[in-house]
PDB file of C-alpha atoms in Angstrom:
ATOM      1  CA  UNK A  18     100.975  22.870   8.238  1.00 54.00           C
ATOM      2  CA  UNK A  19      99.280  26.075   6.144  1.00 54.00           C
ATOM      3  CA  UNK A  20     100.789  29.913   7.077  1.00 52.00           C
ATOM      4  CA  UNK A  21      96.741  30.296   8.745  1.00 50.00           C
ATOM      5  CA  UNK A  22      96.725  27.420  10.989  1.00 55.00           C
ATOM      6  CA  UNK A  23     100.220  28.016  12.212  1.00 52.00           C
ATOM      7  CA  UNK A  24      98.892  32.270  13.364  1.00 58.00           C
ATOM      8  CA  UNK A  25      95.619  30.607  14.542  1.00 53.00           C
ATOM      9  CA  UNK A  26      97.745  28.256  17.462  1.00 52.00           C
ATOM     10  CA  UNK A  27      99.812  30.872  18.589  1.00 53.00           C
ATOM     11  CA  UNK A  28      96.786  33.192  19.373  1.00 51.00           C
ATOM     12  CA  UNK A  29      95.283  30.691  21.396  1.00 53.00           C
ATOM     13  CA  UNK A  30      98.767  30.335  23.250  1.00 52.00           C
ATOM     14  CA  UNK A  31      98.740  34.298  23.948  1.00 57.00           C
ATOM     15  CA  UNK A  32      95.464  34.024  24.912  1.00 50.00           C
ATOM     16  CA  UNK A  33      95.963  31.606  27.523  1.00 54.00           C
ATOM     17  CA  UNK A  34      99.429  32.818  28.844  1.00 54.00           C
ATOM     18  CA  UNK A  35      97.786  35.817  29.593  1.00 52.00           C
ATOM     19  CA  UNK A  36      93.862  34.871  31.397  1.00 50.00           C
ATOM     20  CA  UNK A  37      96.666  32.399  33.866  1.00 52.00           C
ATOM     21  CA  UNK A  38      98.913  35.444  34.698  1.00 50.00           C
ATOM     22  CA  UNK A  39      95.800  37.952  35.297  1.00 51.00           C
ATOM     23  CA  UNK A  40      94.594  35.159  38.018  1.00 53.00           C
ATOM     24  CA  UNK A  41      97.191  35.099  40.089  1.00 55.00           C
ATOM     25  CA  UNK A  42      97.642  38.024  42.844  1.00 52.00           C
ATOM     26  CA  UNK A  43      99.995  40.363  42.468  1.00 49.00           C
ATOM     27  CA  UNK A  44     103.639  39.505  44.544  1.00 51.00           C
ATOM     28  CA  UNK A  45     103.894  42.198  48.561  1.00 47.00           C
ATOM     29  CA  UNK A  46     100.453  43.191  47.729  1.00 42.00           C
ATOM     30  CA  UNK A  47      98.068  41.822  50.566  1.00 48.00           C
ATOM     31  CA  UNK A  48      94.493  42.855  51.187  1.00 48.00           C
ATOM     32  CA  UNK A  49      93.402  45.624  54.098  1.00 48.00           C
ATOM     33  CA  UNK A  50      90.814  45.257  56.055  1.00 54.00           C
ATOM     34  CA  UNK A  51      87.383  48.054  56.321  1.00 54.00           C
ATOM     35  CA  UNK A  52      87.536  48.668  59.796  1.00 55.00           C
ATOM     36  CA  UNK A  53      84.455  50.428  61.590  1.00 56.00           C
ATOM     37  CA  UNK A  54      85.532  53.939  62.209  1.00 56.00           C
ATOM     38  CA  UNK A  55      84.315  55.000  65.728  1.00 57.00           C
ATOM     39  CA  UNK A  56      82.838  58.245  66.009  1.00 57.00           C
ATOM     40  CA  UNK A  57      85.546  60.888  67.873  1.00 59.00           C
ATOM     41  CA  UNK A  58      84.697  62.154  71.248  1.00 62.00           C
ATOM     42  CA  UNK A  59      84.520  66.098  71.944  1.00 65.00           C
ATOM     43  CA  UNK A  60      87.442  66.930  75.168  1.00 64.00           C
ATOM     44  CA  UNK A  61      85.261  69.639  77.333  1.00 63.00           C
ATOM     45  CA  UNK A  62      88.262  72.379  77.161  1.00 64.00           C
ATOM     46  CA  UNK A  63      89.570  72.544  81.532  1.00 58.00           C
ATOM     47  CA  UNK A  64      87.602  75.677  83.025  1.00 57.00           C
ATOM     48  CA  UNK A  65      89.675  79.373  82.553  1.00 59.00           C
ATOM     49  CA  UNK A  66      91.454  79.753  85.881  1.00 64.00           C
ATOM     50  CA  UNK A  67      89.718  82.964  88.250  1.00 72.00           C
ATOM     51  CA  UNK A  68      92.010  85.730  87.911  1.00 84.00           C
ATOM     52  CA  UNK A  69      94.677  86.277  89.890  1.00 92.00           C
ATOM     53  CA  UNK A  70      93.690  88.265  93.346  1.00 97.00           C
ATOM     54  CA  UNK A  71      96.543  90.611  94.868  1.00 98.00           C
ATOM     55  CA  UNK A  72      98.600  90.384  98.488  1.00 98.00           C
ATOM     56  CA  UNK A  73     100.575  93.420 100.067  1.00 98.00           C
ATOM     57  CA  UNK A  74     102.762  92.828 102.959  1.00 98.00           C
ATOM     58  CA  UNK A  75     103.752  95.662 105.197  1.00 98.00           C
ATOM     59  CA  UNK A  76     105.980  95.746 107.919  1.00 98.00           C
ATOM     60  CA  UNK A  77     109.319  96.292 109.695  1.00 97.00           C
ATOM     61  CA  UNK A  78     111.729  93.725 110.169  1.00 96.00           C
ATOM     62  CA  UNK A  79     109.313  91.138 110.744  1.00 96.00           C
ATOM     63  CA  UNK A  80     108.652  91.935 107.101  1.00 97.00           C
ATOM     64  CA  UNK A  81     112.050  93.092 106.226  1.00 96.00           C
ATOM     65  CA  UNK A  82     113.605  89.426 106.934  1.00 95.00           C
ATOM     66  CA  UNK A  83     112.829  85.827 106.802  1.00 95.00           C
ATOM     67  CA  UNK A  84     109.004  85.545 108.631  1.00 97.00           C
ATOM     68  CA  UNK A  85     108.139  88.806 105.173  1.00 98.00           C
ATOM     69  CA  UNK A  86     110.180  86.683 102.934  1.00 97.00           C
ATOM     70  CA  UNK A  87     109.281  83.642 103.031  1.00 97.00           C
ATOM     71  CA  UNK A  88     105.297  84.244 103.443  1.00 98.00           C
ATOM     72  CA  UNK A  89     105.789  86.577  99.553  1.00 98.00           C
ATOM     73  CA  UNK A  90     107.593  83.255  98.283  1.00 97.00           C
ATOM     74  CA  UNK A  91     104.519  81.479  99.578  1.00 97.00           C
ATOM     75  CA  UNK A  92     101.407  83.287  98.178  1.00 98.00           C
ATOM     76  CA  UNK A  93     102.955  83.959  94.950  1.00 97.00           C
ATOM     77  CA  UNK A  94     104.045  80.477  94.411  1.00 96.00           C
ATOM     78  CA  UNK A  95      99.937  80.166  94.398  1.00 96.00           C
ATOM     79  CA  UNK A  96      99.137  80.159  90.528  1.00 96.00           C
ATOM     80  CA  UNK A  97      96.013  82.654  92.330  1.00 96.00           C
ATOM     81  CA  UNK A  98      98.304  84.863  94.265  1.00 98.00           C
ATOM     82  CA  UNK A  99     100.401  88.103  92.966  1.00 98.00           C
ATOM     83  CA  UNK A 100     102.044  88.963  95.574  1.00 98.00           C
ATOM     84  CA  UNK A 101     104.310  91.895  96.789  1.00 98.00           C
ATOM     85  CA  UNK A 102     106.281  93.063  99.801  1.00 98.00           C
ATOM     86  CA  UNK A 103     107.330  96.652 101.342  1.00 98.00           C
ATOM     87  CA  UNK A 104     109.277  97.162 104.447  1.00 98.00           C
ATOM     88  CA  UNK A 105     111.294  98.517 106.377  1.00 97.00           C
ATOM     89  CA  UNK A 106     113.538  97.901 109.956  1.00 96.00           C
ATOM     90  CA  UNK A 107     112.961 100.127 113.078  1.00 96.00           C
ATOM     91  CA  UNK A 108     109.710 101.904 111.926  1.00 98.00           C
ATOM     92  CA  UNK A 109     106.145 101.522 113.542  1.00 98.00           C
ATOM     93  CA  UNK A 110     103.469 104.656 113.624  1.00 98.00           C
ATOM     94  CA  UNK A 111     105.127 106.658 116.594  1.00 98.00           C
ATOM     95  CA  UNK A 112     107.428 108.128 114.584  1.00 98.00           C
ATOM     96  CA  UNK A 113     106.495 109.618 111.558  1.00 98.00           C
ATOM     97  CA  UNK A 114     108.959 112.152 110.999  1.00 97.00           C
ATOM     98  CA  UNK A 115     111.282 108.888 111.086  1.00 97.00           C
ATOM     99  CA  UNK A 116     109.008 106.713 108.381  1.00 98.00           C
ATOM    100  CA  UNK A 117     105.989 107.902 108.025  1.00 98.00           C
ATOM    101  CA  UNK A 118     103.453 104.699 107.191  1.00 98.00           C
ATOM    102  CA  UNK A 119     100.751 106.221 106.881  1.00 98.00           C
ATOM    103  CA  UNK A 120     102.163 108.474 103.723  1.00 98.00           C
ATOM    104  CA  UNK A 121     103.731 104.825 102.664  1.00 98.00           C
ATOM    105  CA  UNK A 122     100.989 102.919 103.279  1.00 98.00           C
ATOM    106  CA  UNK A 123      98.366 105.392 100.931  1.00 98.00           C
ATOM    107  CA  UNK A 124     101.880 105.257  98.052  1.00 98.00           C
ATOM    108  CA  UNK A 125     101.322 101.275  98.296  1.00 98.00           C
ATOM    109  CA  UNK A 126      97.992 100.343  98.149  1.00 98.00           C
ATOM    110  CA  UNK A 127      97.374 102.819  95.451  1.00 98.00           C
ATOM    111  CA  UNK A 128     100.736 101.443  93.643  1.00 98.00           C
ATOM    112  CA  UNK A 129      99.294  97.775  93.767  1.00 98.00           C
ATOM    113  CA  UNK A 130      95.864  98.066  94.454  1.00 98.00           C
ATOM    114  CA  UNK A 131      95.513  94.475  96.654  1.00 98.00           C
ATOM    115  CA  UNK A 132      92.859  92.859  97.369  1.00 98.00           C
ATOM    116  CA  UNK A 133      94.206  91.578 100.970  1.00 98.00           C
ATOM    117  CA  UNK A 134      96.768  94.056 102.557  1.00 98.00           C
ATOM    118  CA  UNK A 135      98.685  92.193 105.662  1.00 98.00           C
ATOM    119  CA  UNK A 136     100.736  93.908 108.083  1.00 98.00           C
ATOM    120  CA  UNK A 137     102.631  94.151 111.401  1.00 98.00           C
ATOM    121  CA  UNK A 138     103.033  96.729 113.337  1.00 98.00           C
ATOM    122  CA  UNK A 139     104.227  98.399 116.540  1.00 97.00           C
ATOM    123  CA  UNK A 140     107.003  96.036 117.777  1.00 96.00           C
ATOM    124  CA  UNK A 141     108.835  99.489 117.422  1.00 97.00           C
ATOM    125  CA  UNK A 142     106.264 102.105 119.367  1.00 98.00           C
ATOM    126  CA  UNK A 143     106.378 101.527 122.962  1.00 97.00           C
ATOM    127  CA  UNK A 144     108.433 105.037 123.180  1.00 97.00           C
ATOM    128  CA  UNK A 145     106.582 108.847 123.348  1.00 98.00           C
ATOM    129  CA  UNK A 146     104.040 110.285 119.640  1.00 98.00           C
ATOM    130  CA  UNK A 147     106.073 112.364 117.887  1.00 98.00           C
ATOM    131  CA  UNK A 148     105.174 114.534 114.767  1.00 96.00           C
ATOM    132  CA  UNK A 149     105.893 114.554 111.347  1.00 95.00           C
ATOM    133  CA  UNK A 150     108.574 116.893 111.949  1.00 94.00           C
ATOM    134  CA  UNK A 151     110.154 115.204 114.967  1.00 94.00           C
ATOM    135  CA  UNK A 152     108.340 116.784 117.489  1.00 95.00           C
ATOM    136  CA  UNK A 153     107.378 114.381 120.568  1.00 94.00           C
ATOM    137  CA  UNK A 154     103.993 115.098 121.854  1.00 94.00           C
ATOM    138  CA  UNK A 155     102.882 112.189 124.493  1.00 96.00           C
ATOM    139  CA  UNK A 156     105.465 110.972 126.601  1.00 97.00           C
ATOM    140  CA  UNK A 157     105.701 106.559 127.225  1.00 97.00           C
ATOM    141  CA  UNK A 158     103.358 105.919 129.908  1.00 93.00           C
ATOM    142  CA  UNK A 159     101.484 108.852 129.880  1.00 94.00           C
ATOM    143  CA  UNK A 160      97.838 108.886 130.010  1.00 88.00           C
ATOM    144  CA  UNK A 161      97.228 110.760 126.763  1.00 96.00           C
ATOM    145  CA  UNK A 162      99.317 107.623 124.611  1.00 98.00           C
ATOM    146  CA  UNK A 163      97.087 105.475 124.846  1.00 97.00           C
ATOM    147  CA  UNK A 164      94.669 107.360 122.808  1.00 97.00           C
ATOM    148  CA  UNK A 165      96.830 108.749 120.942  1.00 97.00           C
ATOM    149  CA  UNK A 166      98.314 105.812 119.398  1.00 98.00           C
ATOM    150  CA  UNK A 167      94.900 104.226 119.137  1.00 98.00           C
ATOM    151  CA  UNK A 168      93.974 107.311 116.831  1.00 98.00           C
ATOM    152  CA  UNK A 169      97.370 106.510 114.595  1.00 98.00           C
ATOM    153  CA  UNK A 170      96.212 103.180 114.036  1.00 98.00           C
ATOM    154  CA  UNK A 171      93.195 104.079 113.385  1.00 98.00           C
ATOM    155  CA  UNK A 172      94.739 107.085 110.915  1.00 98.00           C
ATOM    156  CA  UNK A 173      96.812 104.119 109.081  1.00 98.00           C
ATOM    157  CA  UNK A 174      93.777 101.341 108.350  1.00 98.00           C
ATOM    158  CA  UNK A 175      91.494 103.709 107.186  1.00 98.00           C
ATOM    159  CA  UNK A 176      94.152 105.741 104.654  1.00 98.00           C
ATOM    160  CA  UNK A 177      95.524 101.386 103.415  1.00 98.00           C
ATOM    161  CA  UNK A 178      91.837  99.900 103.230  1.00 98.00           C
ATOM    162  CA  UNK A 179      89.127 100.461 100.163  1.00 98.00           C
ATOM    163  CA  UNK A 180      85.142  98.819  99.316  1.00 97.00           C
ATOM    164  CA  UNK A 181      86.471  95.093  99.020  1.00 97.00           C
ATOM    165  CA  UNK A 182      89.678  95.545 100.217  1.00 98.00           C
ATOM    166  CA  UNK A 183      90.636  92.757 103.064  1.00 98.00           C
ATOM    167  CA  UNK A 184      93.400  94.242 105.942  1.00 98.00           C
ATOM    168  CA  UNK A 185      94.974  90.582 108.220  1.00 98.00           C
ATOM    169  CA  UNK A 186      96.477  92.574 111.067  1.00 98.00           C
ATOM    170  CA  UNK A 187      99.196  90.197 112.407  1.00 98.00           C
ATOM    171  CA  UNK A 188      99.273  90.178 116.608  1.00 98.00           C
ATOM    172  CA  UNK A 189     102.733  90.804 117.454  1.00 96.00           C
ATOM    173  CA  UNK A 190     104.316  88.045 118.416  1.00 95.00           C
ATOM    174  CA  UNK A 191     104.940  86.305 122.365  1.00 91.00           C
ATOM    175  CA  UNK A 192     108.690  86.921 123.127  1.00 89.00           C
ATOM    176  CA  UNK A 193     109.427  85.727 126.083  1.00 81.00           C
ATOM    177  CA  UNK A 194     110.796  88.906 127.126  1.00 90.00           C
ATOM    178  CA  UNK A 195     109.208  90.008 130.174  1.00 90.00           C
ATOM    179  CA  UNK A 196     109.394  94.326 130.415  1.00 92.00           C
ATOM    180  CA  UNK A 197     109.312  93.954 126.206  1.00 94.00           C
ATOM    181  CA  UNK A 198     105.943  92.358 126.794  1.00 94.00           C
ATOM    182  CA  UNK A 199     104.670  94.661 129.111  1.00 94.00           C
ATOM    183  CA  UNK A 200     104.914  97.138 126.460  1.00 96.00           C
ATOM    184  CA  UNK A 201     103.445  94.917 124.289  1.00 97.00           C
ATOM    185  CA  UNK A 202     100.896  93.620 126.027  1.00 96.00           C
ATOM    186  CA  UNK A 203      99.319  97.725 125.846  1.00 97.00           C
ATOM    187  CA  UNK A 204     100.940  97.983 121.851  1.00 98.00           C
ATOM    188  CA  UNK A 205      98.546  94.692 120.987  1.00 98.00           C
ATOM    189  CA  UNK A 206      95.664  95.202 123.070  1.00 98.00           C
ATOM    190  CA  UNK A 207      95.368  98.836 121.160  1.00 98.00           C
ATOM    191  CA  UNK A 208      95.894  97.556 118.083  1.00 98.00           C
ATOM    192  CA  UNK A 209      92.608  94.774 118.452  1.00 98.00           C
ATOM    193  CA  UNK A 210      90.671  97.146 119.991  1.00 98.00           C
ATOM    194  CA  UNK A 211      90.339  99.190 116.590  1.00 98.00           C
ATOM    195  CA  UNK A 212      90.866  96.181 114.323  1.00 98.00           C
ATOM    196  CA  UNK A 213      88.130  94.237 116.105  1.00 97.00           C
ATOM    197  CA  UNK A 214      85.602  98.060 114.695  1.00 97.00           C
ATOM    198  CA  UNK A 215      86.149  97.170 110.994  1.00 97.00           C
ATOM    199  CA  UNK A 216      84.209  95.513 109.340  1.00 97.00           C
ATOM    200  CA  UNK A 217      86.447  95.190 106.737  1.00 97.00           C
ATOM    201  CA  UNK A 218      89.780  93.781 109.033  1.00 98.00           C
ATOM    202  CA  UNK A 219      90.843  90.445 110.724  1.00 98.00           C
ATOM    203  CA  UNK A 220      92.941  90.395 113.673  1.00 98.00           C
ATOM    204  CA  UNK A 221      94.789  87.361 113.081  1.00 98.00           C
ATOM    205  CA  UNK A 222      95.533  86.030 117.093  1.00 97.00           C
ATOM    206  CA  UNK A 223      99.580  85.110 116.375  1.00 96.00           C
ATOM    207  CA  UNK A 224      99.547  83.514 120.663  1.00 93.00           C
ATOM    208  CA  UNK A 225      99.029  79.770 119.760  1.00 94.00           C
ATOM    209  CA  UNK A 226     101.701  79.584 117.461  1.00 96.00           C
ATOM    210  CA  UNK A 227     104.618  80.919 119.488  1.00 93.00           C
ATOM    211  CA  UNK A 228     103.129  80.289 123.826  1.00 89.00           C
ATOM    212  CA  UNK A 229     103.143  75.910 125.469  1.00 88.00           C
ATOM    213  CA  UNK A 230     100.117  74.663 126.553  1.00 87.00           C
ATOM    214  CA  UNK A 231     100.882  76.600 129.833  1.00 88.00           C
ATOM    215  CA  UNK A 232     101.464  79.037 127.972  1.00 84.00           C
ATOM    216  CA  UNK A 233     104.985  80.374 128.654  1.00 85.00           C
ATOM    217  CA  UNK A 234     107.276  81.471 125.456  1.00 85.00           C
ATOM    218  CA  UNK A 235     107.635  78.475 122.913  1.00 90.00           C
ATOM    219  CA  UNK A 236     111.144  78.580 121.630  1.00 92.00           C
ATOM    220  CA  UNK A 237     111.659  75.335 119.982  1.00 95.00           C
ATOM    221  CA  UNK A 238     109.200  73.646 117.676  1.00 96.00           C
ATOM    222  CA  UNK A 239     108.742  71.447 114.736  1.00 96.00           C
ATOM    223  CA  UNK A 240     109.502  73.362 111.209  1.00 96.00           C
ATOM    224  CA  UNK A 241     108.955  72.106 108.165  1.00 93.00           C
ATOM    225  CA  UNK A 242     112.474  71.190 105.615  1.00 92.00           C
ATOM    226  CA  UNK A 243     114.476  70.389 109.088  1.00 95.00           C
ATOM    227  CA  UNK A 244     114.888  66.684 110.720  1.00 94.00           C
ATOM    228  CA  UNK A 245     114.207  67.915 114.187  1.00 96.00           C
ATOM    229  CA  UNK A 246     112.722  70.567 116.281  1.00 95.00           C
ATOM    230  CA  UNK A 247     115.074  74.207 115.487  1.00 97.00           C
ATOM    231  CA  UNK A 248     114.763  77.226 117.509  1.00 96.00           C
ATOM    232  CA  UNK A 249     112.322  80.180 116.503  1.00 96.00           C
ATOM    233  CA  UNK A 250     114.194  83.124 118.191  1.00 94.00           C
ATOM    234  CA  UNK A 251     117.588  84.746 117.265  1.00 94.00           C
ATOM    235  CA  UNK A 252     119.458  86.068 121.033  1.00 92.00           C
ATOM    236  CA  UNK A 253     117.604  89.447 120.874  1.00 90.00           C
ATOM    237  CA  UNK A 254     114.046  86.863 122.239  1.00 88.00           C
ATOM    238  CA  UNK A 255     112.646  89.241 119.178  1.00 91.00           C
ATOM    239  CA  UNK A 256     113.739  88.295 115.712  1.00 93.00           C
ATOM    240  CA  UNK A 257     113.322  84.798 113.581  1.00 96.00           C
ATOM    241  CA  UNK A 258     116.003  82.389 112.996  1.00 96.00           C
ATOM    242  CA  UNK A 259     115.748  81.172 108.786  1.00 96.00           C
ATOM    243  CA  UNK A 260     113.707  77.854 110.859  1.00 97.00           C
ATOM    244  CA  UNK A 261     111.228  80.684 113.399  1.00 97.00           C
ATOM    245  CA  UNK A 262     111.280  82.843 110.265  1.00 97.00           C
ATOM    246  CA  UNK A 263     109.840  79.574 108.285  1.00 97.00           C
ATOM    247  CA  UNK A 264     107.273  78.562 111.151  1.00 98.00           C
ATOM    248  CA  UNK A 265     105.610  81.118 111.698  1.00 98.00           C
ATOM    249  CA  UNK A 266     104.763  82.192 107.643  1.00 98.00           C
ATOM    250  CA  UNK A 267     103.459  78.311 107.468  1.00 97.00           C
ATOM    251  CA  UNK A 268     101.168  79.727 109.976  1.00 97.00           C
ATOM    252  CA  UNK A 269     100.348  82.562 108.857  1.00 98.00           C
ATOM    253  CA  UNK A 270      99.558  80.847 104.636  1.00 98.00           C
ATOM    254  CA  UNK A 271      96.941  79.224 105.259  1.00 97.00           C
ATOM    255  CA  UNK A 272      95.083  81.885 106.701  1.00 97.00           C
ATOM    256  CA  UNK A 273      95.625  84.554 103.865  1.00 98.00           C
ATOM    257  CA  UNK A 274      93.990  82.050 102.360  1.00 98.00           C
ATOM    258  CA  UNK A 275      91.673  81.635 103.261  1.00 97.00           C
ATOM    259  CA  UNK A 276      90.749  85.017 103.957  1.00 97.00           C
ATOM    260  CA  UNK A 277      91.575  85.803  99.649  1.00 97.00           C
ATOM    261  CA  UNK A 278      88.220  82.212  99.654  1.00 96.00           C
ATOM    262  CA  UNK A 279      91.211  80.403  97.767  1.00 95.00           C
ATOM    263  CA  UNK A 280      92.607  76.630  98.418  1.00 90.00           C
ATOM    264  CA  UNK A 281      96.281  75.836  97.718  1.00 85.00           C
ATOM    265  CA  UNK A 282      96.013  73.697  95.221  1.00 68.00           C
ATOM    266  CA  UNK A 283      99.608  72.338  95.480  1.00 58.00           C
ATOM    267  CA  UNK A 284     102.369  72.328  98.415  1.00 52.00           C
ATOM    268  CA  UNK A 285     104.264  75.187  98.346  1.00 46.00           C
ATOM    269  CA  UNK A 286     107.326  75.067  99.604  1.00 47.00           C
ATOM    270  CA  UNK A 287     110.179  77.822 100.112  1.00 47.00           C
ATOM    271  CA  UNK A 288     113.864  77.295 100.681  1.00 49.00           C
ATOM    272  CA  UNK A 289     115.777  78.247 102.876  1.00 47.00           C
ATOM    273  CA  UNK A 290     117.124  82.418 102.470  1.00 49.00           C
ATOM    274  CA  UNK A 291     120.875  83.387 103.724  1.00 47.00           C
ATOM    275  CA  UNK A 292     120.168  83.948 107.782  1.00 45.00           C
ATOM    276  CA  UNK A 293     119.122  87.236 108.361  1.00 44.00           C
ATOM    277  CA  UNK A 294     121.810  89.249 110.487  1.00 44.00           C
ATOM    278  CA  UNK A 295     120.358  91.236 113.441  1.00 42.00           C
ATOM    279  CA  UNK A 296     118.714  94.604 113.064  1.00 44.00           C
ATOM    280  CA  UNK A 297     120.794  96.724 115.727  1.00 41.00           C
ATOM    281  CA  UNK A 298     118.371  99.247 116.324  1.00 45.00           C
ATOM    282  CA  UNK A 299     115.039  97.037 115.518  1.00 42.00           C
ATOM    283  CA  UNK A 300     112.675  97.355 119.187  1.00 44.00           C
ATOM    284  CA  UNK A 301     116.014  99.356 120.988  1.00 44.00           C
ATOM    285  CA  UNK A 302     113.777 101.770 121.731  1.00 44.00           C
ATOM    286  CA  UNK A 303     111.230 100.608 122.448  1.00 42.00           C
ATOM    287  CA  UNK A 304     112.690  97.485 124.673  1.00 43.00           C
ATOM    288  CA  UNK A 305     114.513 100.382 126.937  1.00 43.00           C
TER     289      UNK A 305
END
């Protein structure tokens, strides 16, 4: 065979091998099917929460201890509420020489600019009315006492008011102490009279919370977080136990939300604080 013939045969063999290799798929490579694309759905953004509202709690030992602590905790747990609290035990509107609520109330509303002010005062007011420098002007039980006290409630509510602001005045809870109740009945009536005359104020009747079906003082009641009905008052019959403070706060909380026009967005519960010690001076003057 000539050299040219040999070269021709080798060239044909090489071309045949290359063609066969090209016809085989490459190992390990598979073709993926092309799937149709799904149009992306745009998710609407969540609505922005409304502005936070401010609630200011003002009052005597009832605000200073368990009830005030619970109520502040519940309100502050709401995502739409900021809650502030100012309290002083053994105080009221009768003795501005000891603690001037007219001045303090003005300072607190100027500082916090609340949308709602919640007030409970009066348990210590069954005594002579004094001036800011300590001079007694009208003795308890005298004919002029009622008018003098009514005027002090009017001055205080005016001092803490502002356009668009609401005042929630909590009626002094029933105590079950007959002699003390005689004083509180008069004080409650004067406060109710003043608050009812104001368009910016709400008087919250607390009697249904602390009396039974016969109108008698309620000593025990079921309280959230406790397995059995709990005693509501301490031995003085006035201040609340830990359970009683929580019970009262649970009653007032939805009332404040209603004034704000808000709904409870979730269940807000508060861990019971340490039981408050009885204030030795609280209500002492008023109960004599």
